[in-house]
Amino acid sequence: MEDEVVLLDFWPSSFAMRVKIALGEKGIKYECKQEDLFNKSPLLLQMNPIHQKIPVLIHNGNPISESLIILQYIDKVWNHKSPLLPSDPYRRSQSVFWADYIDKKMYGIVRRIWMGKEDQEEAKEELMQCLKTLEGELGDKLYFGGESIGLVDVALVPFTTWFYTCERCGDFSIEAGCPKLVAWAKRCKENYQSVSDALPHPHQIYDYVLQLKKKLELA
Amino acid sequence: MADELVLLDFWHSPFAMRVRIALAEKGIEYESREEDLSNKSSLLLKMNPVYKQIPVLIHRGRPVCESLIIVEYIDEVWPHKSPLRLLPSSPYDKANAMFWADYVDKKIYPSGKLVWGATGEVQEAAKKEMIENLKELEGELGDKPYFGGESFGFTDVALIPFYTWFYALETCGDFSIIEECPKLVAWTKRCMQRESVSKSLPDQYKVYCFLMELKNKFEAK
């Protein structure tokens, strides 16, 4: 019997992109349903009543929410190829630690940069600090996962489509401060189709944010 | 043979309590080192340079940080110490356990802090949020003895330390948790019957005094 896999998606969401990369890596066929976050579908409210957020993965009718939990679920269920996590418990704990670090930092910082309010300068500094810390963790490896992409790469790379938006809104260069990380992002997109397929063009994100800012100022 | 296990600890931290409970559930021996959070040890700063926070579990010289990550690590490294696994083996049940443990971190901890730590409108809003959150947890518990089902599990470990905040929440927020969530309170009593829990949790009144000291220090700044 074939698996039925549905993803409740929102195309600019870095969290949803993570799931699309993982599904792509594992070669899983799925149906992608776009959500309008200003008018959430009854399916989303039913499948994620607690947080009412995307992404939600619905596997044979069963919902899984929270992108890092979804990634670990996908890795466990479809363990036939492209492992996202190492099998050694210590190395696993380190991967989950860094993915969690990205969760704690990136979304909030990026939001404060594109919102362009009084805390923008502080957010820009925090972003560079955060990316430098991650550069330190990457070290001389090709990917955070080592020779191939892993949980941390999948957790972080979607935020790189938002770099152009941050640079335009914040008037600064991320590549100048973190060349290694920018090179890593290029490497992911060039060598992994699952990544290039899942990530919208950075200019599309910028257009979306400009429209969103207009909408929020009017609201 | 001691497995060279050190826990950088802080008696009143609900996050550290999670680790103490998990280690006790598994019957694992370890050395606990109490940190002075106003004067952090060089070991803590070396072992957790990113957050400089406890708990940190140091296993054979290698640090594991973040309480839920530590509990999962303990469950994987020592599955043989107990017939119980804290995390279910089924991927879906495991995802569900992690979701609710994450819910505790995202909801209970921040709203709880504001109930005992804030005043006025901020506190009122946090109290409403907290009651809603506790009711959502009660909904998830349902008629099961534990969040883990028949056995004490990962979500139970994640949540039970916040039982030590109940006196502070009720006193500062002026509400009764047993009135709002009787099933949840029954669950806390059930957990407290486990030695791993009762030996790992400080007294509620002492926690209240500690939190009020923290609140005063913060307000004084």
mmCIF file of C-alpha atoms in Angstrom, chain A residues 22-182:
data_model
loop_
_atom_site.group_PDB
_atom_site.id
_atom_site.type_symbol
_atom_site.label_atom_id
_atom_site.label_comp_id
_atom_site.label_asym_id
_atom_site.label_seq_id
_atom_site.Cartn_x
_atom_site.Cartn_y
_atom_site.Cartn_z
ATOM 1 C CA ALA A 22 14.045 16.219 3.526
ATOM 2 C CA LEU A 23 11.193 14.765 1.464
ATOM 3 C CA GLY A 24 13.227 15.433 -1.682
ATOM 4 C CA GLU A 25 16.331 13.763 -0.244
ATOM 5 C CA LYS A 26 14.361 10.660 0.634
ATOM 6 C CA GLY A 27 12.596 10.581 -2.738
ATOM 7 C CA ILE A 28 9.145 10.694 -1.161
ATOM 8 C CA LYS A 29 6.141 11.608 -3.308
ATOM 9 C CA TYR A 30 3.850 14.060 -1.595
ATOM 10 C CA GLU A 31 1.030 16.504 -2.169
ATOM 11 C CA CYS A 32 1.880 20.103 -1.333
ATOM 12 C CA LYS A 33 -1.010 22.305 -0.143
ATOM 13 C CA GLN A 34 -0.384 26.077 0.028
ATOM 14 C CA GLU A 35 -1.852 27.787 3.048
ATOM 15 C CA ASP A 36 -2.986 31.394 3.247
ATOM 16 C CA LEU A 37 -1.749 32.377 6.696
ATOM 17 C CA PHE A 38 -4.263 35.222 6.906
ATOM 18 C CA ASN A 39 -7.063 32.731 6.191
ATOM 19 C CA LYS A 40 -6.059 29.339 7.538
ATOM 20 C CA SER A 41 -7.757 26.258 6.109
ATOM 21 C CA PRO A 42 -10.004 24.038 8.259
ATOM 22 C CA LEU A 43 -7.524 21.233 7.504
ATOM 23 C CA LEU A 44 -4.641 23.185 9.078
ATOM 24 C CA LEU A 45 -6.738 24.089 12.134
ATOM 25 C CA GLN A 46 -7.765 20.453 12.482
ATOM 26 C CA MET A 47 -4.253 19.024 11.959
ATOM 27 C CA ASN A 48 -2.425 21.532 14.163
ATOM 28 C CA PRO A 49 -5.015 22.849 16.626
ATOM 29 C CA ILE A 50 -2.401 23.776 19.234
ATOM 30 C CA HIS A 51 -0.123 26.124 17.282
ATOM 31 C CA GLN A 52 -2.144 26.523 14.039
ATOM 32 C CA LYS A 53 1.099 26.883 12.106
ATOM 33 C CA ILE A 54 2.776 25.379 9.074
ATOM 34 C CA PRO A 55 4.552 23.205 8.199
ATOM 35 C CA VAL A 56 2.422 20.191 9.042
ATOM 36 C CA LEU A 57 3.232 16.802 7.562
ATOM 37 C CA ILE A 58 0.224 14.518 7.257
ATOM 38 C CA HIS A 59 1.324 10.905 6.855
ATOM 39 C CA ASN A 60 -1.518 8.463 6.164
ATOM 40 C CA GLY A 61 -3.873 10.902 7.879
ATOM 41 C CA ASN A 62 -1.645 11.415 10.951
ATOM 42 C CA PRO A 63 -0.319 14.944 11.516
ATOM 43 C CA ILE A 64 3.182 15.817 12.642
ATOM 44 C CA SER A 65 4.019 19.448 13.510
ATOM 45 C CA GLU A 66 7.167 21.469 14.298
ATOM 46 C CA SER A 67 9.729 21.296 11.506
ATOM 47 C CA LEU A 68 12.627 19.729 13.452
ATOM 48 C CA ILE A 69 10.296 17.079 14.843
ATOM 49 C CA ILE A 70 9.019 16.465 11.293
ATOM 50 C CA LEU A 71 12.613 16.093 9.997
ATOM 51 C CA GLN A 72 13.451 13.524 12.665
ATOM 52 C CA TYR A 73 10.200 11.678 11.930
ATOM 53 C CA ILE A 74 10.965 11.567 8.191
ATOM 54 C CA ASP A 75 14.497 10.347 8.923
ATOM 55 C CA LYS A 76 13.191 7.542 11.128
ATOM 56 C CA VAL A 77 10.357 6.350 8.890
ATOM 57 C CA TRP A 78 12.208 6.563 5.562
ATOM 58 C CA ASN A 79 15.555 5.324 6.763
ATOM 59 C CA HIS A 80 16.478 3.578 3.487
ATOM 60 C CA LYS A 81 18.538 6.461 2.105
ATOM 61 C CA SER A 82 20.121 9.853 2.776
ATOM 62 C CA PRO A 83 20.293 9.715 6.586
ATOM 63 C CA LEU A 84 19.911 13.162 8.137
ATOM 64 C CA LEU A 85 21.204 12.123 11.533
ATOM 65 C CA PRO A 86 24.195 9.999 12.545
ATOM 66 C CA SER A 87 23.514 6.745 14.390
ATOM 67 C CA ASP A 88 25.965 7.463 17.224
ATOM 68 C CA PRO A 89 24.010 9.005 20.163
ATOM 69 C CA TYR A 90 26.657 11.622 20.976
ATOM 70 C CA ARG A 91 26.965 12.856 17.400
ATOM 71 C CA ARG A 92 23.162 12.854 17.142
ATOM 72 C CA SER A 93 22.909 15.010 20.256
ATOM 73 C CA GLN A 94 25.359 17.515 18.754
ATOM 74 C CA SER A 95 23.391 17.703 15.469
ATOM 75 C CA VAL A 96 20.128 18.253 17.324
ATOM 76 C CA PHE A 97 21.843 20.903 19.518
ATOM 77 C CA TRP A 98 22.914 22.960 16.499
ATOM 78 C CA ALA A 99 19.568 22.562 14.724
ATOM 79 C CA ASP A 100 17.888 23.763 17.930
ATOM 80 C CA TYR A 101 20.349 26.726 18.101
ATOM 81 C CA ILE A 102 19.287 27.724 14.587
ATOM 82 C CA ASP A 103 15.646 27.481 15.676
ATOM 83 C CA LYS A 104 16.221 29.676 18.720
ATOM 84 C CA LYS A 105 18.073 32.401 16.835
ATOM 85 C CA MET A 106 17.489 32.722 13.099
ATOM 86 C CA TYR A 107 13.775 33.372 12.627
ATOM 87 C CA GLY A 108 13.544 36.098 15.272
ATOM 88 C CA ILE A 109 16.727 37.862 14.146
ATOM 89 C CA VAL A 110 15.803 37.793 10.433
ATOM 90 C CA ARG A 111 12.338 39.143 11.233
ATOM 91 C CA ARG A 112 13.741 42.050 13.215
ATOM 92 C CA ILE A 113 16.050 42.937 10.306
ATOM 93 C CA TRP A 114 13.351 43.058 7.608
ATOM 94 C CA MET A 115 10.814 44.767 9.895
ATOM 95 C CA GLY A 116 13.284 47.666 9.985
ATOM 96 C CA LYS A 117 12.376 49.100 13.407
ATOM 97 C CA GLU A 118 14.609 50.546 16.179
ATOM 98 C CA ASP A 119 16.101 47.138 16.989
ATOM 99 C CA GLN A 120 17.360 46.525 13.434
ATOM 100 C CA GLU A 121 21.010 47.453 14.134
ATOM 101 C CA GLU A 122 21.103 45.165 17.148
ATOM 102 C CA ALA A 123 19.543 42.373 15.067
ATOM 103 C CA LYS A 124 22.156 42.803 12.319
ATOM 104 C CA GLU A 125 24.957 42.394 14.875
ATOM 105 C CA GLU A 126 23.249 39.353 16.347
ATOM 106 C CA LEU A 127 22.894 37.812 12.885
ATOM 107 C CA MET A 128 26.599 38.185 12.148
ATOM 108 C CA GLN A 129 27.496 36.760 15.571
ATOM 109 C CA CYS A 130 25.161 33.829 15.050
ATOM 110 C CA LEU A 131 26.480 33.083 11.542
ATOM 111 C CA LYS A 132 30.089 33.349 12.742
ATOM 112 C CA THR A 133 29.319 30.849 15.529
ATOM 113 C CA LEU A 134 27.846 28.526 12.909
ATOM 114 C CA GLU A 135 30.890 29.048 10.672
ATOM 115 C CA GLY A 136 32.992 27.900 13.619
ATOM 116 C CA GLU A 137 30.908 24.758 13.933
ATOM 117 C CA LEU A 138 31.177 24.097 10.174
ATOM 118 C CA GLY A 139 34.966 24.421 10.346
ATOM 119 C CA ASP A 140 36.683 22.869 7.331
ATOM 120 C CA LYS A 141 33.898 20.403 6.633
ATOM 121 C CA LEU A 142 32.045 20.516 3.320
ATOM 122 C CA TYR A 143 28.729 20.375 5.158
ATOM 123 C CA PHE A 144 27.621 20.459 8.789
ATOM 124 C CA GLY A 145 26.767 16.784 8.282
ATOM 125 C CA GLY A 146 30.326 16.060 7.144
ATOM 126 C CA GLU A 147 30.701 14.662 3.622
ATOM 127 C CA SER A 148 26.988 15.031 2.923
ATOM 128 C CA ILE A 149 24.152 17.228 4.164
ATOM 129 C CA GLY A 150 22.535 16.419 7.485
ATOM 130 C CA LEU A 151 19.972 17.789 9.902
ATOM 131 C CA VAL A 152 21.891 21.012 10.589
ATOM 132 C CA ASP A 153 22.406 21.790 6.885
ATOM 133 C CA VAL A 154 18.682 21.199 6.224
ATOM 134 C CA ALA A 155 17.754 23.342 9.243
ATOM 135 C CA LEU A 156 19.924 26.288 8.196
ATOM 136 C CA VAL A 157 20.057 26.470 4.389
ATOM 137 C CA PRO A 158 16.459 27.757 3.919
ATOM 138 C CA PHE A 159 17.298 30.904 5.892
ATOM 139 C CA THR A 160 19.944 31.730 3.259
ATOM 140 C CA THR A 161 17.186 32.595 0.754
ATOM 141 C CA TRP A 162 16.322 35.377 3.175
ATOM 142 C CA PHE A 163 19.876 36.824 3.137
ATOM 143 C CA TYR A 164 19.230 39.073 0.118
ATOM 144 C CA THR A 165 16.145 40.501 1.882
ATOM 145 C CA CYS A 166 18.174 41.110 5.070
ATOM 146 C CA GLU A 167 20.937 42.811 3.071
ATOM 147 C CA ARG A 168 18.524 45.085 1.202
ATOM 148 C CA CYS A 169 16.468 45.984 4.277
ATOM 149 C CA GLY A 170 19.486 46.337 6.538
ATOM 150 C CA ASP A 171 21.884 47.805 3.981
ATOM 151 C CA PHE A 172 24.812 45.492 4.706
ATOM 152 C CA SER A 173 26.664 42.537 3.214
ATOM 153 C CA ILE A 174 26.413 39.113 4.792
ATOM 154 C CA GLU A 175 28.974 37.607 2.428
ATOM 155 C CA ALA A 176 31.566 40.193 3.498
ATOM 156 C CA GLY A 177 31.199 39.089 7.121
ATOM 157 C CA CYS A 178 30.676 35.355 6.593
ATOM 158 C CA PRO A 179 32.184 34.204 3.299
ATOM 159 C CA LYS A 180 32.548 30.576 4.426
ATOM 160 C CA LEU A 181 28.871 30.278 5.242
ATOM 161 C CA VAL A 182 27.785 31.855 1.976
#
